Amino acid sequence: MNLTDTNLSLQFNNYLCEIIGSPDVVKTRRNIFTAVDLLNRKSVPKISSGSKAEGLDLNGSDYDAMYPCPFIRVYESFNDVLSAPDKIILHTDTNDTKPGFTKLKFVTKVCRNDLIQDLCETDGEETYISSKRFREQNLHKEMVINGPCQSTASGDYDSAKCLRCNEWITPAQPWIHRSRTAWPDNTLINTAVQYGVLFVPIGFKNSPTEDLQWRLSFSVIEKLLIHSFSHTQLLCYALLKIILKEVIKPRHGDLLCSYFLKTIMFWLSEEISPSKWKPDSMIVCVLDCIRRVIYCVEYKTCLHYFIPENDLFEDRFTGDDHKALLDTLRFVYGSPWTSVFSTKTFLNYSLQSVNSHSMALSASALSCFFYIRVSYNPSSIYREFKRFGNGYNYIFRKDICAYILCVCSRESIQSSDFYNLTDKNKSFYKQYKRIFGYFKISLKSDSITSWLLLATLFYKCKRYRECLDIINYCLFSCTPDKIYLHCTNSLTEQTVFKQMQQKWGLLHAFKYLMIENVCFQYPFCLLPNELISLITGERLRFPPVVYSFLLQLLCCHHLSDYRGKHNALDNLELTIRKRYFIFPNKKIFRIVYKSLEIVRALI
């Protein structure tokens, strides 16, 4: 087989686009996470990172969120410090630290700020902020510490609190001017320098001052670099990640990680002319990438892209592990087709294609829309209407802006402005009218969840008959052909959504095809009083059919309709038993079964 055959490369490129995503799909994914960050920028600064924010949605792709602390400012040197009364000032101390790590020292000898008093640690005459205490602060009971992050047990979400230095640091200065072909261009380099760097709370392992050290993070710049890749580069990078997760990790554990592959891709992209990364050279490009990984592993060298003095492979391999890993990589390089097409990702694509009744499957941005729901802060509703209604059309497609407005409207149906829903005075009717305004907008992209929120409003206002009418409509609409939106929608679901979106538009695709959880959030002014005991955090989610029968049973209870109560309970138990539109999630199941206990007590 001629691996330089351009037609074969083009076919392989097209095949990868179906599995990984076309240029338009990748752009949409990135736009979504840019929107997620903008929605949070004024409340709690947030930076989406990880594979999903890079534009990839592979099997097992994680979503990382970084939260720069807004009231702490880091400077590289004491001499650079500027007066900032509203900030806590720190500066770096690289004495006795490895390249890429630093301690962060207070300008004053003693920390007198109550906000971070518990995070301070004294070493000699100096006071530092402890990275260990910082990353463990406010650890949620359902999260675990994973490196510098607080992560879900499943590992699909990482949250990292971090600190920011607005200046480009000295150890990375050579990166600005070093010799390269044409990538990255000067505009991107200038953007990186103007942004500065982040510090994440983890030290060099087994160092005497490990708990005081912080690692330099260039994740914001790395995301921009990935975004600047040609689509061929991105597909090569994605394929390396698939090989790592599904070929290398099962055999060699964590000897290699995706960050090493990203670093190797950056170095290779500097050396190869951008004109070489093109679809009709896809196979050659993939083999070049694998060959470079083999080279780095063989010589046990993987220099940090921004700080080459930091060798990421230092003391990483033992003799036996090293040889076994090299053997696997050489097999992948020598038998690329066997290795790639036997991965779980490619086998699943083939299997789903067989079961799709001749429908040509292709990845879409569907699952990424899920994250807009988990990121919105309702206290900023008016600002978001203004920004996404007028100001962001030059960044996002109009349909994405319109969709975000619909999401904002649905969230604001239960805004914290609406506390008093029982006293029917002038204020009540004014609030009532505003809720209906938001409701009408939300219906542009939603045919079930918004109706259930409106039904709940009627329930809170003791209009039980109207509530039951809406519930019946919602149950009639929860048909098996609906797609349940979550963070791991299948390729078949993505394809159906993509086809409907192309034919009818984004809003109609969501309205008539998608179904989602009913989400209540602080201050829970719409949540039925009978369910308040379920609250454990700032949000409470119910599967839509489960919630419909819960609310139906509560209405029948207040109407003294005993037969209706029993019917609703029977349907609720059947729904739970059959797991109808219930996403397999421990937290969701816990809420479902506790809800069942609550309403059983009413029978």
Coordinates of C-alpha atoms in Angstrom, one line a residue:
M1 CA 0.0 0.0 0.0
N2 CA 1.4 3.4 -1.0
L3 CA 1.1 5.6 2.1
T4 CA 2.0 8.7 0.1
D5 CA -1.0 8.2 -2.2
T6 CA -2.9 11.5 -2.1
N7 CA -6.3 9.9 -2.8
L8 CA -5.8 7.5 0.1
S9 CA -4.8 10.5 2.4
L10 CA -7.9 12.4 1.3
Q11 CA -10.2 9.4 2.1
F12 CA -8.5 9.0 5.5
N13 CA -8.9 12.7 6.2
N14 CA -12.6 12.6 5.4
Y15 CA -13.0 9.5 7.5
L16 CA -11.4 11.3 10.4
C17 CA -13.6 14.3 9.9
E18 CA -16.7 12.1 10.3
I19 CA -15.4 10.7 13.6
I20 CA -13.6 13.7 15.1
G21 CA -15.4 16.6 13.5
S22 CA -15.4 18.8 10.4
P23 CA -13.8 22.3 10.5
D24 CA -17.2 23.8 11.0
V25 CA -18.1 21.4 13.9
V26 CA -14.8 22.2 15.6
K27 CA -15.3 25.9 15.2
T28 CA -18.8 25.6 16.8
R29 CA -17.5 23.6 19.7
R30 CA -14.9 26.3 20.4
N31 CA -17.5 29.1 20.1
I32 CA -19.6 27.3 22.7
F33 CA -16.9 27.2 25.2
T34 CA -15.9 30.8 24.5
A35 CA -19.5 31.7 25.2
V36 CA -19.4 29.6 28.5
D37 CA -16.4 31.7 29.6
L38 CA -18.0 35.0 28.6
L39 CA -21.1 34.1 30.6
N40 CA -19.0 33.8 33.7
R41 CA -16.4 36.5 33.1
K42 CA -18.0 39.2 35.3
S43 CA -19.1 36.9 38.2
V44 CA -16.4 34.3 38.7
P45 CA -13.7 34.5 36.1
K46 CA -13.5 31.2 34.2
I47 CA -11.2 29.7 31.6
S48 CA -12.4 26.6 29.7
S49 CA -9.5 24.3 28.8
G50 CA -8.9 20.7 28.1
S51 CA -9.9 18.7 25.0
K52 CA -13.4 20.0 24.7
A53 CA -12.4 23.6 24.8
E54 CA -9.7 22.8 22.2
G55 CA -12.5 21.7 19.8
L56 CA -12.3 17.9 20.4
D57 CA -15.1 15.7 21.7
L58 CA -13.5 12.3 21.8
N59 CA -14.4 9.3 23.9
G60 CA -13.3 10.2 27.4
S61 CA -12.5 13.8 26.5
D62 CA -12.5 15.8 29.7
Y63 CA -13.6 19.3 30.4
D64 CA -11.2 21.5 32.5
A65 CA -12.2 24.8 34.0
M66 CA -9.6 27.2 35.5
Y67 CA -10.6 29.9 37.9
P68 CA -8.0 32.7 38.3
C69 CA -8.4 34.2 41.8
P70 CA -9.6 37.8 41.1
F71 CA -8.3 39.3 44.3
I72 CA -4.7 38.0 44.1
R73 CA -2.0 39.4 41.7
V74 CA 1.3 37.8 41.1
Y75 CA 4.5 39.6 40.0
E76 CA 7.7 38.0 38.9
S77 CA 9.8 40.4 40.9
F78 CA 9.4 42.6 43.9
N79 CA 10.7 45.5 41.7
D80 CA 7.7 45.0 39.4
V81 CA 5.1 45.4 42.1
L82 CA 2.5 48.2 41.5
S83 CA 0.2 49.6 44.1
A84 CA -3.2 47.8 44.0
P85 CA -5.2 48.4 47.2
D86 CA -7.9 45.9 46.2
K87 CA -5.4 43.1 45.5
I88 CA -3.3 40.7 47.6
I89 CA 0.2 41.0 46.1
L90 CA 2.6 38.1 45.7
H91 CA 5.8 37.7 43.8
T92 CA 7.8 34.6 42.6
D93 CA 10.7 33.0 44.5
T94 CA 12.5 30.5 42.4
N95 CA 15.3 29.7 44.9
D96 CA 15.7 25.9 45.2
T97 CA 13.0 25.1 42.7
K98 CA 13.1 23.2 39.4
P99 CA 12.5 25.0 36.0
G100 CA 8.8 25.6 35.6
F101 CA 8.1 25.8 39.3
T102 CA 8.2 28.6 41.8
K103 CA 7.2 29.6 45.3
L104 CA 4.9 32.6 45.8
K105 CA 5.9 35.0 48.5
F106 CA 4.0 37.8 50.1
V107 CA 5.4 41.3 49.6
T108 CA 5.1 41.8 53.4
K109 CA 6.7 39.5 55.9
V110 CA 3.4 38.7 57.5
C111 CA 0.0 37.9 55.9
R112 CA -2.7 40.0 57.5
N113 CA -5.5 39.3 55.1
D114 CA -8.4 37.3 56.6
L115 CA -9.3 35.9 53.2
I116 CA -6.2 33.8 52.9
Q117 CA -4.8 33.7 56.4
D118 CA -5.3 29.9 56.6
L119 CA -3.4 29.4 53.3
C120 CA -0.2 31.1 54.5
E121 CA 2.9 29.3 55.6
T122 CA 6.1 30.6 57.0
D123 CA 9.6 29.4 55.9
G124 CA 12.3 31.2 57.7
E125 CA 11.6 34.9 57.7
E126 CA 9.4 34.8 54.6
T127 CA 5.6 34.1 54.3
Y128 CA 4.4 32.0 51.4
I129 CA 1.0 30.9 50.1
S130 CA 0.7 27.1 50.3
S131 CA -0.2 25.4 47.1
K132 CA -1.4 22.3 49.0
R133 CA -3.8 24.3 51.2
F134 CA -5.0 26.4 48.2
R135 CA -6.0 23.4 46.1
E136 CA -7.7 21.6 49.0
Q137 CA -9.7 24.7 50.1
N138 CA -13.5 24.3 49.8
L139 CA -13.2 20.7 48.5
H140 CA -16.7 19.5 47.6
K141 CA -17.6 16.2 49.1
E142 CA -18.2 14.7 45.7
M143 CA -14.8 15.9 44.3
V144 CA -11.3 14.4 44.8
I145 CA -7.9 16.0 44.5
N146 CA -6.2 15.1 41.1
G147 CA -2.9 16.9 40.6
P148 CA -3.6 20.7 40.9
C149 CA -7.3 20.1 40.3
Q150 CA -10.5 19.2 42.1
S151 CA -12.0 16.5 40.0
T152 CA -15.1 14.4 39.7
A153 CA -14.6 10.7 40.7
S154 CA -15.3 9.8 37.0
G155 CA -12.5 12.1 35.9
D156 CA -14.7 13.9 33.2
Y157 CA -14.5 17.3 34.9
D158 CA -11.4 19.0 36.4
S159 CA -11.7 22.3 38.3
A160 CA -8.4 24.2 39.0
K161 CA -8.2 27.4 41.1
C162 CA -5.2 29.3 40.0
L163 CA -3.3 32.6 40.2
R164 CA -2.3 34.9 37.4
C165 CA 0.7 37.0 36.5
N166 CA -0.2 39.6 33.8
E167 CA 3.4 39.7 32.5
W168 CA 5.4 37.2 30.5
I169 CA 7.9 35.6 32.8
T170 CA 11.7 35.6 32.3
P171 CA 12.2 31.8 31.9
A172 CA 9.9 31.8 28.9
Q173 CA 11.4 34.9 27.2
P174 CA 13.5 32.8 24.7
W175 CA 10.2 31.3 23.3
I176 CA 9.3 34.8 21.9
H177 CA 12.3 35.1 19.7
R178 CA 13.6 31.6 18.9
S179 CA 14.0 30.4 15.3
R180 CA 10.9 28.8 13.8
T181 CA 9.4 28.3 10.3
A182 CA 6.2 30.3 10.3
W183 CA 4.2 28.9 13.2
P184 CA 3.1 30.4 15.5
D185 CA 2.8 33.8 13.9
N186 CA 3.8 37.1 15.5
T187 CA 0.2 38.1 16.3
L188 CA -0.3 35.0 18.3
I189 CA 3.1 35.4 20.1
N190 CA 2.2 39.0 21.0
T191 CA -1.2 37.8 22.3
A192 CA 0.6 35.3 24.5
V193 CA 3.0 37.8 25.9
Q194 CA 0.2 40.3 26.7
Y195 CA -1.8 37.7 28.5
G196 CA 1.0 36.5 30.8
V197 CA 1.0 33.2 32.7
L198 CA -1.0 31.3 35.3
F199 CA 0.2 29.4 38.4
V200 CA -1.5 26.2 39.4
P201 CA -1.3 24.8 42.9
I202 CA 1.1 21.8 42.7
G203 CA 4.8 21.5 43.4
F204 CA 7.6 19.4 42.0
K205 CA 7.1 15.9 43.4
N206 CA 9.2 14.9 46.4
S207 CA 10.8 18.3 46.6
P208 CA 11.4 19.5 50.2
T209 CA 9.2 22.5 49.6
E210 CA 6.7 20.7 47.4
D211 CA 3.7 22.0 49.3
L212 CA 4.8 25.6 48.8
Q213 CA 5.6 25.3 45.1
W214 CA 3.4 26.3 42.2
R215 CA 3.7 25.1 38.6
L216 CA 3.7 27.6 35.8
S217 CA 0.7 27.0 33.5
F218 CA 0.5 28.2 29.9
S219 CA -2.9 26.6 29.3
V220 CA -4.5 29.7 27.9
I221 CA -1.8 30.2 25.4
E222 CA -1.7 26.4 24.6
K223 CA -5.5 26.6 23.8
L224 CA -4.8 29.5 21.4
L225 CA -2.0 27.5 19.8
I226 CA -4.3 24.5 19.3
H227 CA -7.0 26.9 17.8
S228 CA -4.4 28.1 15.3
F229 CA -3.7 24.6 14.0
S230 CA -4.9 23.8 10.5
H231 CA -7.6 21.1 10.5
T232 CA -5.0 18.5 9.4
Q233 CA -2.8 19.3 12.4
L234 CA -5.8 19.1 14.7
L235 CA -6.8 15.7 13.3
C236 CA -3.3 14.4 13.7
Y237 CA -3.3 15.6 17.3
A238 CA -6.7 14.0 17.9
L239 CA -5.5 10.7 16.4
L240 CA -2.5 10.7 18.7
K241 CA -4.8 11.2 21.7
I242 CA -6.9 8.3 20.5
I243 CA -3.9 6.0 20.2
L244 CA -2.6 7.1 23.6
K245 CA -5.9 6.4 25.4
E246 CA -6.9 3.2 23.6
V247 CA -3.6 1.6 22.6
I248 CA -0.9 2.8 24.9
K249 CA -2.6 3.4 28.2
P250 CA -4.2 -0.1 28.5
R251 CA -0.7 -1.6 28.2
H252 CA 1.6 1.0 29.8
G253 CA -0.6 3.0 32.2
D254 CA 0.4 6.6 32.7
L255 CA 3.9 6.4 31.2
L256 CA 2.7 8.9 28.6
C257 CA 0.1 11.5 29.0
S258 CA -1.8 13.8 26.6
Y259 CA 0.2 16.8 27.7
F260 CA 3.4 15.2 26.4
L261 CA 1.8 14.6 23.0
K262 CA 0.6 18.2 22.9
T263 CA 4.1 19.4 23.7
I264 CA 5.6 17.2 20.9
M265 CA 3.0 18.5 18.5
F266 CA 4.0 22.1 19.3
W267 CA 7.6 21.4 18.6
L268 CA 6.9 19.6 15.4
S269 CA 4.6 22.3 14.2
E270 CA 7.4 24.9 14.7
E271 CA 9.7 22.8 12.5
I272 CA 7.4 21.8 9.7
S273 CA 6.1 24.5 7.3
P274 CA 2.3 25.1 7.7
S275 CA 1.9 24.3 4.0
K276 CA 2.9 20.7 4.7
W277 CA -0.2 20.1 6.9
K278 CA -2.8 19.5 4.3
P279 CA -5.5 16.8 3.7
D280 CA -3.8 15.1 0.8
S281 CA -0.8 14.5 3.0
M282 CA -2.7 13.3 6.0
I283 CA -1.1 9.8 6.2
V284 CA 2.4 11.2 5.9
C285 CA 1.6 13.8 8.6
V286 CA 0.3 11.2 11.0
L287 CA 3.4 9.0 10.5
D288 CA 5.6 12.1 11.1
C289 CA 3.9 12.7 14.4
I290 CA 4.2 9.1 15.5
R291 CA 7.9 9.0 14.5
R292 CA 8.5 12.1 16.6
V293 CA 6.9 10.5 19.6
I294 CA 9.1 7.5 19.1
Y295 CA 12.2 9.7 18.9
C296 CA 11.3 11.5 22.1
V297 CA 10.7 8.3 24.0
E298 CA 13.8 6.6 22.6
Y299 CA 16.0 9.4 23.8
K300 CA 14.0 10.0 27.0
T301 CA 13.7 13.7 26.2
C302 CA 10.5 15.8 26.0
L303 CA 11.4 19.5 26.5
H304 CA 8.7 21.8 27.8
Y305 CA 7.6 23.9 24.9
F306 CA 7.9 27.3 26.7
I307 CA 10.7 26.4 29.2
P308 CA 13.0 23.9 27.5
E309 CA 15.1 23.7 30.7
N310 CA 12.2 21.6 32.1
D311 CA 12.5 18.1 30.6
L312 CA 9.1 16.5 31.1
F313 CA 10.7 13.0 30.7
E314 CA 13.2 13.4 33.4
D315 CA 13.4 10.3 35.6
R316 CA 10.2 9.0 33.9
F317 CA 11.2 5.6 32.5
T318 CA 12.8 2.5 33.9
G319 CA 14.6 0.0 31.6
D320 CA 11.8 -2.5 31.2
D321 CA 9.0 0.1 30.9
H322 CA 11.0 2.1 28.4
K323 CA 11.6 -0.9 26.1
A324 CA 8.0 -2.1 26.3
L325 CA 6.7 1.4 25.4
L326 CA 9.1 1.7 22.5
D327 CA 8.0 -1.7 21.2
T328 CA 4.4 -0.6 21.2
L329 CA 5.1 2.7 19.5
R330 CA 7.2 1.1 16.8
F331 CA 4.4 -1.4 16.2
V332 CA 1.9 1.4 15.8
Y333 CA 4.3 3.1 13.4
G334 CA 4.9 -0.1 11.4
S335 CA 1.2 -1.1 11.3
P336 CA -0.7 2.1 11.4
W337 CA -3.9 0.8 9.9
T338 CA -4.1 -2.2 12.2
S339 CA -3.4 0.0 15.2
V340 CA -5.8 2.8 14.4
F341 CA -8.8 0.8 13.1
S342 CA -8.7 -1.6 16.1
T343 CA -9.1 1.2 18.6
K344 CA -12.4 1.4 20.5
T345 CA -13.2 4.8 18.8
F346 CA -13.0 3.4 15.3
L347 CA -14.6 0.1 16.1
N348 CA -17.6 1.9 17.7
Y349 CA -17.9 4.1 14.7
S350 CA -18.0 1.0 12.4
L351 CA -20.5 -0.7 14.7
Q352 CA -22.8 2.3 15.0
S353 CA -22.6 2.7 11.2
V354 CA -23.8 -0.8 10.7
N355 CA -26.7 -0.2 13.2
S356 CA -27.7 3.2 11.7
H357 CA -29.6 1.7 8.8
S358 CA -27.3 3.2 6.1
M359 CA -27.2 6.7 7.7
A360 CA -23.8 8.2 7.2
L361 CA -22.6 9.1 10.7
S362 CA -20.7 12.2 11.5
A363 CA -19.7 14.0 14.7
S364 CA -21.4 17.3 15.7
A365 CA -21.1 19.9 18.4
L366 CA -24.3 18.6 20.2
S367 CA -22.7 17.4 23.5
C368 CA -20.9 20.7 24.0
F369 CA -24.2 22.6 24.3
F370 CA -24.7 20.7 27.6
Y371 CA -22.0 22.9 29.2
I372 CA -23.9 26.1 28.7
R373 CA -26.5 24.8 31.1
V374 CA -24.1 24.0 33.9
S375 CA -22.3 27.4 33.7
Y376 CA -24.9 30.1 33.6
N377 CA -25.2 32.5 36.5
P378 CA -28.8 33.9 36.7
S379 CA -27.8 37.0 38.7
S380 CA -26.3 38.4 35.5
I381 CA -29.4 37.9 33.3
Y382 CA -29.9 41.5 32.2
R383 CA -26.2 41.9 31.2
E384 CA -26.3 38.7 29.2
F385 CA -29.4 39.7 27.3
K386 CA -27.6 42.9 26.3
R387 CA -24.3 41.3 25.4
F388 CA -25.6 38.3 23.5
G389 CA -28.5 40.2 22.0
N390 CA -26.4 43.1 20.6
G391 CA -22.7 42.8 21.1
Y392 CA -21.5 39.3 20.3
N393 CA -22.8 38.6 16.8
Y394 CA -19.3 39.4 15.4
I395 CA -17.8 36.5 17.5
F396 CA -20.5 33.9 17.3
R397 CA -23.0 32.7 14.7
K398 CA -26.4 34.4 15.1
D399 CA -28.1 31.1 15.8
I400 CA -25.7 30.4 18.7
C401 CA -26.4 33.8 20.2
A402 CA -30.1 33.2 19.8
Y403 CA -29.8 29.9 21.5
I404 CA -27.8 31.3 24.4
L405 CA -30.6 34.0 24.8
C406 CA -33.1 31.2 25.0
V407 CA -31.1 29.4 27.7
C408 CA -30.7 32.7 29.7
S409 CA -34.5 33.2 29.4
R410 CA -35.3 29.7 30.7
E411 CA -32.9 30.1 33.6
S412 CA -34.4 33.5 34.5
I413 CA -37.9 32.1 34.8
Q414 CA -36.6 31.2 38.3
S415 CA -34.5 34.2 38.8
S416 CA -33.7 35.4 42.4
D417 CA -35.9 38.5 41.6
F418 CA -39.0 36.4 41.9
Y419 CA -39.3 35.6 45.6
N420 CA -42.9 36.4 46.4
L421 CA -45.2 34.2 44.4
T422 CA -48.1 33.8 46.7
D423 CA -49.3 37.3 47.6
K424 CA -51.3 38.5 44.7
N425 CA -50.5 42.2 44.8
K426 CA -49.2 44.6 42.2
S427 CA -45.6 43.4 42.6
F428 CA -46.8 39.8 42.0
Y429 CA -48.5 40.6 38.7
K430 CA -45.4 42.5 37.6
Q431 CA -43.2 39.6 38.3
Y432 CA -45.7 37.2 36.8
K433 CA -45.7 39.2 33.5
R434 CA -42.0 39.2 33.4
I435 CA -41.8 35.4 33.9
F436 CA -44.2 35.0 30.9
G437 CA -41.9 37.2 28.8
Y438 CA -38.9 35.0 29.6
F439 CA -41.0 31.9 29.1
K440 CA -42.0 32.9 25.5
I441 CA -38.4 33.5 24.6
S442 CA -37.3 30.2 26.0
L443 CA -39.9 28.3 24.0
K444 CA -37.9 29.2 20.8
S445 CA -35.5 26.4 21.7
D446 CA -37.3 24.2 24.2
S447 CA -40.7 22.4 24.2
I448 CA -40.6 20.5 27.5
T449 CA -38.3 21.9 30.3
S450 CA -39.6 25.4 30.1
W451 CA -43.2 24.2 30.1
L452 CA -42.4 22.2 33.3
L453 CA -41.0 25.3 34.9
L454 CA -44.2 27.2 34.0
A455 CA -46.2 24.3 35.4
T456 CA -44.3 24.6 38.6
L457 CA -45.1 28.3 38.8
F458 CA -48.8 27.5 38.5
Y459 CA -48.3 24.9 41.2
K460 CA -46.7 27.5 43.5
C461 CA -49.6 29.8 42.8
K462 CA -52.0 26.9 43.7
R463 CA -53.4 26.7 40.1
Y464 CA -53.4 22.9 40.2
R465 CA -55.7 22.3 37.2
E466 CA -53.6 24.5 34.9
C467 CA -50.5 22.7 36.2
L468 CA -52.0 19.3 35.4
D469 CA -52.9 20.4 31.8
I470 CA -49.3 21.5 31.2
I471 CA -47.9 18.2 32.7
N472 CA -50.1 16.2 30.4
Y473 CA -48.8 18.1 27.4
C474 CA -45.2 17.5 28.5
L475 CA -45.7 13.8 29.0
F476 CA -47.3 13.6 25.6
S477 CA -44.2 15.3 24.2
C478 CA -41.7 13.0 25.9
T479 CA -41.6 10.5 23.1
P480 CA -38.9 7.8 22.6
D481 CA -37.6 9.6 19.5
K482 CA -36.4 12.5 21.6
I483 CA -32.6 12.8 22.3
Y484 CA -31.5 13.3 25.9
L485 CA -28.9 16.1 26.0
H486 CA -25.8 15.1 28.0
C487 CA -22.0 15.3 27.8
T488 CA -21.6 12.1 25.9
N489 CA -24.2 11.8 23.1
S490 CA -23.5 9.0 20.7
L491 CA -22.5 9.5 17.1
T492 CA -25.9 8.4 15.9
E493 CA -27.6 11.0 18.1
Q494 CA -25.1 13.7 17.0
T495 CA -25.8 12.8 13.3
V496 CA -29.6 13.0 13.7
F497 CA -29.2 16.3 15.5
K498 CA -26.8 17.6 12.8
Q499 CA -29.1 16.7 10.0
M500 CA -32.1 18.3 11.6
Q501 CA -30.1 21.4 12.4
Q502 CA -28.9 21.7 8.8
K503 CA -32.5 21.4 7.5
W504 CA -34.4 23.4 10.1
G505 CA -31.9 25.4 12.1
L506 CA -30.4 25.2 15.5
L507 CA -33.3 26.4 17.5
H508 CA -35.9 24.1 15.9
A509 CA -33.5 21.2 16.3
F510 CA -33.4 21.8 20.0
K511 CA -37.1 22.5 20.3
Y512 CA -38.4 19.4 18.5
L513 CA -35.6 16.9 19.0
M514 CA -33.9 17.5 22.4
I515 CA -35.0 16.8 25.9
E516 CA -33.2 17.8 29.1
N517 CA -33.3 17.7 32.9
V518 CA -35.4 20.1 34.8
C519 CA -33.0 22.2 36.8
F520 CA -33.8 24.3 39.9
Q521 CA -31.2 26.6 41.3
Y522 CA -30.6 28.9 44.3
P523 CA -32.6 30.5 45.9
F524 CA -35.0 27.7 44.7
C525 CA -38.0 30.0 44.7
L526 CA -39.9 27.8 42.2
L527 CA -39.0 24.4 43.8
P528 CA -42.1 22.8 45.4
N529 CA -41.9 23.0 49.2
E530 CA -42.3 19.2 49.4
L531 CA -39.0 18.7 47.6
I532 CA -36.9 21.3 49.5
S533 CA -35.3 18.6 51.6
L534 CA -33.5 17.3 48.5
I535 CA -31.4 20.4 48.2
T536 CA -27.7 19.7 48.8
G537 CA -26.0 22.4 46.7
E538 CA -26.8 25.3 44.4
R539 CA -28.6 23.2 41.8
L540 CA -31.1 20.4 41.8
R541 CA -31.8 18.4 38.7
F542 CA -34.7 16.1 37.9
P543 CA -35.2 13.8 34.9
P544 CA -38.1 15.4 32.9
V545 CA -40.5 12.4 33.0
V546 CA -39.8 11.7 36.7
Y547 CA -40.4 15.3 37.6
S548 CA -43.6 15.4 35.5
F549 CA -45.1 12.5 37.6
L550 CA -43.8 14.0 40.8
L551 CA -45.5 17.3 40.1
Q552 CA -48.7 15.4 38.9
L553 CA -48.8 13.5 42.2
L554 CA -48.4 16.7 44.2
C555 CA -51.2 18.4 42.4
C556 CA -53.5 15.4 42.9
H557 CA -52.6 15.5 46.6
H558 CA -53.7 19.1 47.0
L559 CA -56.9 18.4 44.9
S560 CA -57.7 15.4 47.2
D561 CA -57.7 13.2 44.0
Y562 CA -56.7 9.9 45.6
R563 CA -57.0 7.9 42.4
G564 CA -54.9 10.4 40.5
K565 CA -52.3 10.2 43.2
H566 CA -52.1 6.4 42.9
N567 CA -51.9 6.5 39.1
A568 CA -49.1 9.1 39.2
L569 CA -47.2 7.0 41.7
D570 CA -47.6 3.9 39.6
N571 CA -46.3 5.8 36.5
L572 CA -43.5 7.3 38.5
E573 CA -42.4 3.8 39.8
L574 CA -42.6 2.4 36.2
T575 CA -40.6 5.3 34.8
I576 CA -37.8 4.7 37.4
R577 CA -37.9 1.0 36.9
K578 CA -37.6 1.4 33.1
R579 CA -35.1 4.3 33.6
Y580 CA -37.1 6.3 31.0
F581 CA -35.1 9.4 30.1
I582 CA -33.0 9.0 33.3
F583 CA -29.3 9.5 32.6
P584 CA -27.2 6.9 34.5
N585 CA -25.7 9.2 37.1
K586 CA -25.3 8.4 40.8
K587 CA -26.4 11.9 41.9
I588 CA -29.5 11.8 39.6
F589 CA -30.5 8.3 40.9
R590 CA -30.1 9.5 44.5
I591 CA -32.4 12.4 43.9
V592 CA -34.9 10.2 42.0
Y593 CA -35.2 7.6 44.8
K594 CA -35.3 10.3 47.6
S595 CA -38.1 12.0 45.6
L596 CA -40.0 8.7 45.4
E597 CA -39.7 8.3 49.2
I598 CA -41.1 11.8 49.7
V599 CA -44.2 11.3 47.6
R600 CA -44.9 7.8 48.8
A601 CA -45.3 9.3 52.3
L602 CA -48.2 11.4 50.8
I603 CA -50.2 8.3 49.8

